């Protein structure tokens, strides 16, 4: 019996809606994309939108479909195709019309989530509620009893929806929310345009107001900017800092980040789900810098695991295995020196993740939450994540 898993970084709305969208991940040409789109349009059967997700343009041999091609394949049905990174959208003319915006031919990158929020407002609420309830039930069956939503937002709309879903019982996990831009915890998307001084000021103001900041650091540029900016805030003025993703980190930055007292929230399952793609990309070399685990602990950082769903698979056992064996889906090794012992990886998914999210969970101890998972196939005495599977879940003291 282990504590309930805490997913310390995911996106409830996006994970729910991607789970119901047609999957573009297998597409290798624009014809493939249009074929997936045509079936998605046929499947809408009178519902308002056709949704596709998971499109990786780098895998298409002849580029993405043009606005004209999207229109020809979809007619009057509004269509949205989401970039694999979740930050970009391809829409047809009917969709731009519904959103009351001038049509754009090609990707629209939406780093602050405004277009996503606008799309959310025109999606039938019943569709989204059913998708959220499905997602929550699936996570609970896998032993996830607490989640943190790290969706960046410029309005409190997403946060209000999350509170409603939790209050109505559609989200059954304990929930911590970073998606309210005025909340006591918030997600900060670094804007290189605001530069070092602008970034330092945002951090100082947030900490002076006692707010916890979770900073989006998906690449070297953002991690470098954050490191510079935080080191220019005097130690006594610094507050709690979460570094999200920390996808790439050179060895010489590790001790510097350790000195900041930061918590690293990263995604062990990315090694399994995306590792083969990373290994094929020379621009991501040296690959030992990617999605580190053990190095963070060695330099004294706190560590917590999250799925980043829908950008990665929401499957705690898969994440646990990947944290221990660092194998991609084809079996290749990615940064094997970053592997964690099974019990340490489990702590990053339970106790340490709960600490990071201020949840009274993550440990089996009197006075804490009655969230637990019964694992079988683990072997006696020591945990073996390769063989474990979930045989039962207790959430808030109730057998699920
Ligand atoms: Zn994320």
Coordinates of C-alpha atoms and ligand atoms in Angstrom, one line a residue:
X1 CA 0.0 0.0 0.0
X2 CA 1.5 3.3 -1.1
X3 CA 0.1 6.9 -0.7
X4 CA -2.2 8.2 -3.4
X5 CA -0.3 9.6 -6.3
X6 CA -0.1 13.4 -6.6
X7 CA 0.1 14.8 -10.1
X8 CA 1.8 18.1 -9.4
X9 CA 1.5 19.5 -12.9
X10 CA -1.3 18.9 -15.4
X11 CA -3.9 20.8 -17.3
X12 CA -7.4 19.6 -16.5
X13 CA -9.3 21.4 -19.3
X14 CA -6.8 20.6 -22.0
X15 CA -6.2 17.0 -20.9
X16 CA -10.0 16.5 -20.9
X17 CA -10.6 18.0 -24.3
X18 CA -7.5 16.4 -26.0
X19 CA -8.8 13.0 -24.7
X20 CA -11.9 13.5 -26.8
X21 CA -10.2 15.0 -29.9
X22 CA -9.1 13.0 -33.0
X23 CA -5.4 12.0 -32.6
X24 CA -3.1 13.6 -35.2
X25 CA 0.1 12.1 -33.7
X26 CA 0.3 9.4 -36.5
X27 CA 0.1 12.0 -39.3
X28 CA 3.2 12.1 -41.6
X29 CA 1.8 14.2 -44.5
X30 CA -0.7 16.9 -45.0
X31 CA -3.0 14.3 -46.7
X32 CA -2.9 12.3 -43.4
X33 CA -3.9 15.4 -41.5
X34 CA -6.8 16.1 -43.9
X35 CA -7.9 12.5 -43.8
X36 CA -8.0 12.6 -39.9
X37 CA -9.8 15.9 -40.1
X38 CA -12.4 14.6 -42.6
X39 CA -13.3 11.7 -40.2
X40 CA -13.5 14.1 -37.3
X41 CA -15.8 16.3 -39.2
X42 CA -18.0 13.3 -40.1
X43 CA -18.1 12.2 -36.5
X44 CA -19.4 15.6 -35.2
X45 CA -22.8 14.7 -36.5
X46 CA -24.4 18.0 -35.9
X47 CA -22.3 18.9 -32.9
X48 CA -20.6 22.3 -33.3
X49 CA -16.8 21.7 -33.6
X50 CA -14.5 19.1 -35.0
X51 CA -11.4 18.8 -32.7
X52 CA -8.0 17.2 -33.5
X53 CA -4.9 17.2 -31.3
X54 CA -1.3 16.0 -31.1
X55 CA -0.1 17.3 -34.5
X56 CA 3.7 17.5 -34.8
X57 CA 4.5 19.5 -37.9
X58 CA 8.1 18.4 -37.9
X59 CA 6.9 14.9 -38.8
X60 CA 4.9 16.0 -41.9
X61 CA 7.0 15.5 -45.1
X62 CA 5.1 18.2 -47.0
X63 CA 4.1 20.8 -44.4
X64 CA 0.8 21.6 -42.7
X65 CA -2.5 22.1 -44.7
X66 CA -3.3 25.6 -45.8
X67 CA -6.4 27.5 -44.7
X68 CA -7.9 26.8 -48.1
X69 CA -7.2 23.0 -47.8
X70 CA -8.7 23.0 -44.3
X71 CA -11.8 24.8 -45.6
X72 CA -12.2 22.4 -48.5
X73 CA -12.0 19.4 -46.1
X74 CA -14.4 20.7 -43.5
X75 CA -17.0 23.0 -45.1
X76 CA -19.1 24.9 -42.6
X77 CA -18.0 22.8 -39.6
X78 CA -15.6 24.8 -37.4
X79 CA -12.3 22.9 -37.0
X80 CA -9.5 23.2 -34.5
X81 CA -6.3 21.3 -34.7
X82 CA -4.0 21.6 -31.8
X83 CA -0.2 21.5 -32.0
X84 CA 1.5 18.7 -30.1
X85 CA 3.1 21.3 -27.7
X86 CA -0.5 22.5 -27.0
X87 CA 0.6 26.1 -27.6
X88 CA -0.5 26.3 -31.2
X89 CA -3.7 26.1 -33.1
X90 CA -4.7 25.6 -36.8
X91 CA -8.2 26.7 -37.4
X92 CA -10.4 26.8 -40.5
X93 CA -12.3 29.9 -41.7
X94 CA -15.6 28.7 -40.0
X95 CA -13.8 28.5 -36.7
X96 CA -12.3 32.0 -37.0
X97 CA -15.8 33.2 -37.8
X98 CA -17.3 31.6 -34.7
X99 CA -14.5 33.2 -32.7
X100 CA -15.2 36.5 -34.3
X101 CA -11.6 36.9 -35.4
X102 CA -10.0 37.5 -38.8
X103 CA -8.8 34.2 -40.4
X104 CA -5.2 33.2 -40.1
X105 CA -3.5 30.9 -42.6
X106 CA -1.1 28.7 -40.5
X107 CA -0.3 28.2 -36.9
X108 CA -1.5 30.6 -34.3
X109 CA 0.7 30.4 -31.2
X110 CA -1.1 31.0 -28.0
X111 CA 1.5 31.2 -25.3
X112 CA -0.7 33.0 -22.8
X113 CA -3.8 30.9 -23.5
X114 CA -6.1 33.7 -24.8
X115 CA -7.2 31.8 -27.9
X116 CA -7.7 28.6 -25.9
X117 CA -9.9 30.5 -23.4
X118 CA -11.9 32.0 -26.3
X119 CA -12.4 28.5 -27.8
X120 CA -13.4 27.3 -24.4
X121 CA -16.2 29.9 -24.3
X122 CA -17.8 28.6 -27.5
X123 CA -17.5 24.9 -26.7
X124 CA -20.8 23.4 -25.6
X125 CA -20.4 23.2 -21.7
X126 CA -21.9 19.8 -21.5
X127 CA -19.2 18.3 -23.8
X128 CA -16.5 19.7 -21.6
X129 CA -18.1 18.6 -18.4
X130 CA -18.4 15.1 -19.6
X131 CA -14.8 15.1 -20.8
X132 CA -13.6 16.4 -17.4
X133 CA -15.6 13.8 -15.5
X134 CA -14.1 11.0 -17.7
X135 CA -10.6 12.3 -17.2
X136 CA -10.9 12.5 -13.4
X137 CA -12.4 9.0 -13.2
X138 CA -9.6 7.6 -15.3
X139 CA -6.9 9.3 -13.2
X140 CA -8.6 8.0 -10.0
X141 CA -8.6 4.5 -11.3
X142 CA -4.8 4.8 -11.8
X143 CA -4.4 5.9 -8.2
X144 CA -4.1 9.7 -8.7
X145 CA -5.9 11.2 -5.7
X146 CA -4.6 14.8 -6.0
X147 CA -3.7 17.1 -8.8
X148 CA -2.3 20.6 -9.4
X149 CA -3.5 22.6 -12.4
X150 CA -0.7 24.6 -13.9
X151 CA -2.6 26.2 -16.8
X152 CA -1.3 29.8 -17.5
X153 CA -4.1 32.3 -17.7
X154 CA -4.7 36.0 -18.0
X155 CA -8.2 35.9 -16.6
X156 CA -9.7 34.0 -13.6
X157 CA -12.2 32.2 -16.0
X158 CA -10.4 28.9 -16.0
X159 CA -9.9 28.9 -12.2
X160 CA -13.6 29.5 -11.7
X161 CA -14.5 26.6 -14.0
X162 CA -12.1 24.4 -12.1
X163 CA -13.7 25.3 -8.8
X164 CA -17.2 24.5 -10.2
X165 CA -16.0 21.2 -11.6
X166 CA -14.6 20.3 -8.2
X167 CA -17.7 21.5 -6.3
X168 CA -20.0 19.5 -8.6
X169 CA -17.9 16.4 -8.1
X170 CA -16.7 16.2 -11.8
X171 CA -13.1 16.5 -10.5
X172 CA -12.8 14.0 -7.7
X173 CA -9.2 14.6 -6.8
X174 CA -7.9 17.1 -4.3
X175 CA -7.1 20.1 -6.4
X176 CA -4.6 22.8 -6.2
X177 CA -4.9 25.6 -8.8
X178 CA -2.2 27.8 -10.3
X179 CA -4.4 29.0 -13.1
X180 CA -5.8 32.1 -11.3
X181 CA -3.6 35.0 -12.4
X182 CA -4.5 36.8 -9.1
X183 CA -4.4 33.7 -6.9
X184 CA -1.9 33.1 -4.0
X185 CA -0.1 30.7 -6.4
X186 CA 0.3 31.4 -10.1
X187 CA 2.0 30.2 -13.2
X188 CA 4.4 32.7 -14.8
X189 CA 5.2 32.5 -18.5
X190 CA 8.5 34.2 -19.0
X191 CA 8.5 36.8 -21.7
X192 CA 12.0 37.4 -23.1
X193 CA 10.8 40.8 -24.2
X194 CA 10.4 41.9 -20.6
X195 CA 14.1 41.1 -20.1
X196 CA 16.0 40.5 -17.0
X197 CA 14.8 43.6 -15.1
X198 CA 11.1 43.0 -16.0
X199 CA 11.3 39.4 -14.9
X200 CA 13.1 40.3 -11.7
X201 CA 10.4 42.8 -10.9
X202 CA 7.5 40.4 -11.5
X203 CA 9.2 37.9 -9.1
X204 CA 9.9 40.5 -6.5
X205 CA 6.3 41.8 -6.5
X206 CA 4.9 38.3 -6.3
X207 CA 7.1 37.4 -3.4
X208 CA 6.5 40.7 -1.6
X209 CA 2.8 39.8 -1.8
X210 CA 3.4 36.3 -0.3
X211 CA 2.5 34.6 -3.6
X212 CA 4.1 31.3 -4.8
X213 CA 5.4 31.4 -8.3
X214 CA 5.6 28.5 -10.7
X215 CA 7.8 29.5 -13.7
X216 CA 7.4 27.9 -17.1
X217 CA 11.0 26.8 -18.1
X218 CA 10.7 24.5 -21.1
X219 CA 14.1 25.4 -22.6
X220 CA 17.6 26.8 -21.9
X221 CA 16.6 30.3 -22.7
X222 CA 13.9 30.5 -20.1
X223 CA 15.8 28.6 -17.5
X224 CA 18.8 30.9 -18.0
X225 CA 16.6 34.0 -17.8
X226 CA 15.0 32.8 -14.6
X227 CA 18.3 31.9 -13.0
X228 CA 19.7 35.4 -13.8
X229 CA 16.6 37.2 -12.6
X230 CA 16.3 35.3 -9.3
X231 CA 20.0 35.7 -8.5
X232 CA 19.4 39.4 -8.7
X233 CA 16.7 39.3 -6.0
X234 CA 18.3 39.5 -2.6
X235 CA 18.0 36.2 -0.7
X236 CA 15.8 37.7 2.1
X237 CA 13.3 38.9 -0.5
X238 CA 12.9 35.6 -2.3
X239 CA 9.8 33.5 -1.7
X240 CA 8.8 30.0 -2.9
X241 CA 9.8 29.1 -6.4
X242 CA 8.7 26.3 -8.6
X243 CA 10.5 25.6 -11.8
X244 CA 8.2 23.8 -14.2
X245 CA 9.6 21.3 -16.7
X246 CA 13.3 22.3 -16.3
X247 CA 13.5 20.4 -19.6
X248 CA 17.2 21.1 -20.3
X249 CA 19.9 22.1 -17.9
X250 CA 23.7 22.2 -18.4
X251 CA 25.8 20.8 -15.6
X252 CA 27.3 24.1 -14.6
X253 CA 23.8 25.6 -13.8
X254 CA 22.8 22.8 -11.5
X255 CA 24.5 24.0 -8.3
X256 CA 23.3 27.6 -9.0
X257 CA 19.7 26.5 -9.2
X258 CA 20.3 24.3 -6.1
X259 CA 21.3 27.5 -4.2
X260 CA 18.0 29.2 -5.2
X261 CA 16.1 26.8 -3.0
X262 CA 13.8 26.0 -6.0
X263 CA 11.5 23.0 -6.3
X264 CA 11.9 21.3 -9.7
X265 CA 8.6 20.0 -11.1
X266 CA 9.4 17.7 -14.0
X267 CA 7.9 14.9 -16.0
X268 CA 9.6 11.5 -15.8
X269 CA 7.1 9.9 -18.3
X270 CA 8.4 12.3 -21.1
X271 CA 11.4 10.1 -21.4
X272 CA 9.2 7.2 -22.3
X273 CA 6.7 9.1 -24.4
X274 CA 8.9 11.5 -26.3
X275 CA 12.5 10.2 -25.7
X276 CA 12.9 8.7 -29.2
X277 CA 12.0 12.0 -30.8
X278 CA 14.4 13.9 -28.5
X279 CA 17.2 11.4 -29.3
X280 CA 16.6 12.0 -33.0
X281 CA 16.9 15.8 -32.6
X282 CA 20.5 17.0 -32.8
X283 CA 19.4 20.5 -31.5
X284 CA 18.5 18.8 -28.2
X285 CA 22.0 17.4 -27.7
X286 CA 23.6 16.7 -25.3
X287 CA 20.7 14.5 -24.4
X288 CA 22.0 13.9 -20.9
X289 CA 20.7 17.5 -20.0
X290 CA 17.1 16.5 -20.7
X291 CA 14.5 16.0 -18.0
X292 CA 17.1 15.4 -15.3
X293 CA 16.0 13.7 -12.0
X294 CA 18.9 12.5 -9.8
X295 CA 21.0 15.6 -10.5
X296 CA 18.4 17.9 -8.9
X297 CA 18.5 15.9 -5.7
X298 CA 22.3 16.0 -5.7
X299 CA 22.4 19.8 -5.7
X300 CA 19.7 20.0 -3.0
X301 CA 16.7 21.0 -5.0
X302 CA 13.3 19.7 -4.0
X303 CA 11.8 17.4 -6.7
X304 CA 8.2 16.7 -7.6
X305 CA 6.8 14.7 -10.6
X306 CA 3.9 15.7 -12.7
X307 CA 2.5 14.4 -16.0
X308 CA 2.0 17.7 -17.8
X309 CA -1.0 16.0 -19.4
X310 CA -2.0 16.3 -22.1
X311 CA 1.6 17.1 -23.2
X312 CA 2.6 13.8 -21.6
X313 CA 0.8 10.6 -20.6
X314 CA -1.2 10.8 -17.4
X315 CA -0.2 7.4 -16.1
X316 CA 1.6 7.3 -12.7
X317 CA 3.0 3.7 -13.1
X318 CA 4.4 4.5 -16.5
X319 CA 6.1 7.6 -15.0
X320 CA 7.4 5.6 -12.0
X321 CA 8.9 3.0 -14.4
X322 CA 10.5 5.7 -16.6
X323 CA 12.0 7.5 -13.6
X324 CA 13.7 4.3 -12.6
X325 CA 14.8 2.9 -16.0
X326 CA 15.0 6.1 -18.2
X327 CA 13.9 4.1 -21.2
X328 CA 12.1 5.4 -24.2
X329 CA 9.1 3.6 -25.7
X330 CA 11.5 1.9 -28.2
X331 CA 13.7 0.8 -25.2
X332 CA 16.6 3.3 -25.8
X333 CA 18.3 4.9 -22.8
X334 CA 18.0 8.6 -22.3
X335 CA 20.2 10.1 -19.6
X336 CA 20.5 6.8 -17.6
X337 CA 22.6 8.6 -14.9
X338 CA 19.4 10.5 -14.0
X339 CA 17.5 7.3 -13.0
X340 CA 16.2 7.2 -9.4
X341 CA 15.8 4.3 -7.1
X342 CA 12.2 3.0 -6.9
X343 CA 11.4 4.4 -3.5
X344 CA 12.9 7.8 -4.3
X345 CA 10.9 8.1 -7.5
X346 CA 7.8 7.1 -5.6
X347 CA 8.5 9.9 -3.1
X348 CA 8.7 12.4 -5.9
X349 CA 5.2 11.3 -7.0
X350 CA 3.7 11.2 -3.5
X351 CA 5.2 12.9 -0.4
X352 CA 7.4 15.5 -2.2
X353 CA 4.7 16.3 -4.7
X354 CA 2.2 16.8 -1.9
X355 CA 4.8 19.1 -0.1
X356 CA 5.2 21.1 -3.3
X357 CA 1.4 21.5 -3.7
X358 CA 0.7 22.2 0.1
X359 CA -1.5 19.2 0.2
X360 CA -2.2 17.2 3.4
X361 CA -1.5 14.0 1.5
X362 CA 1.4 12.0 0.0
X363 CA 2.2 10.0 3.2
X364 CA 0.4 7.3 5.1
X365 CA 0.3 8.9 8.5
X366 CA -2.4 9.6 11.1
X367 CA -3.9 13.0 10.6
X368 CA -3.1 13.2 6.9
X369 CA -5.5 12.5 4.0
X370 CA -6.8 9.0 3.7
X371 CA -5.5 8.6 0.1
X372 CA -3.9 5.3 -0.7
X373 CA -3.2 2.9 -3.5
X374 CA -3.0 -0.8 -3.3
X375 CA -0.3 -2.1 -5.7
X376 CA 0.1 -5.7 -6.6
X377 CA 2.9 -7.5 -8.4
X378 CA 5.5 -5.4 -6.7
X379 CA 7.5 -8.3 -5.2
X380 CA 8.2 -8.7 -1.5
X381 CA 10.1 -6.2 0.6
X382 CA 11.2 -3.9 -2.3
X383 CA 9.1 -2.1 -4.8
X384 CA 9.5 -3.2 -8.4
X385 CA 7.8 -0.6 -10.5
X386 CA 8.2 -2.7 -13.6
X387 CA 5.7 -5.3 -12.3
X388 CA 3.4 -3.1 -10.3
X389 CA -0.2 -2.5 -11.1
X390 CA -3.0 -0.7 -9.3
X391 CA -5.4 -3.2 -7.6
X392 CA -7.4 -0.7 -5.5
X393 CA -7.7 3.0 -4.6
X394 CA -8.8 4.8 -1.5
X395 CA -9.5 8.5 -1.8
X396 CA -10.4 10.6 1.2
X397 CA -10.9 7.5 3.3
X398 CA -13.3 5.9 0.8
X399 CA -12.7 2.8 -1.3
X400 CA -13.2 3.7 -4.9
Ligands
LIG1 ZN1 2.2 22.3 -18.5

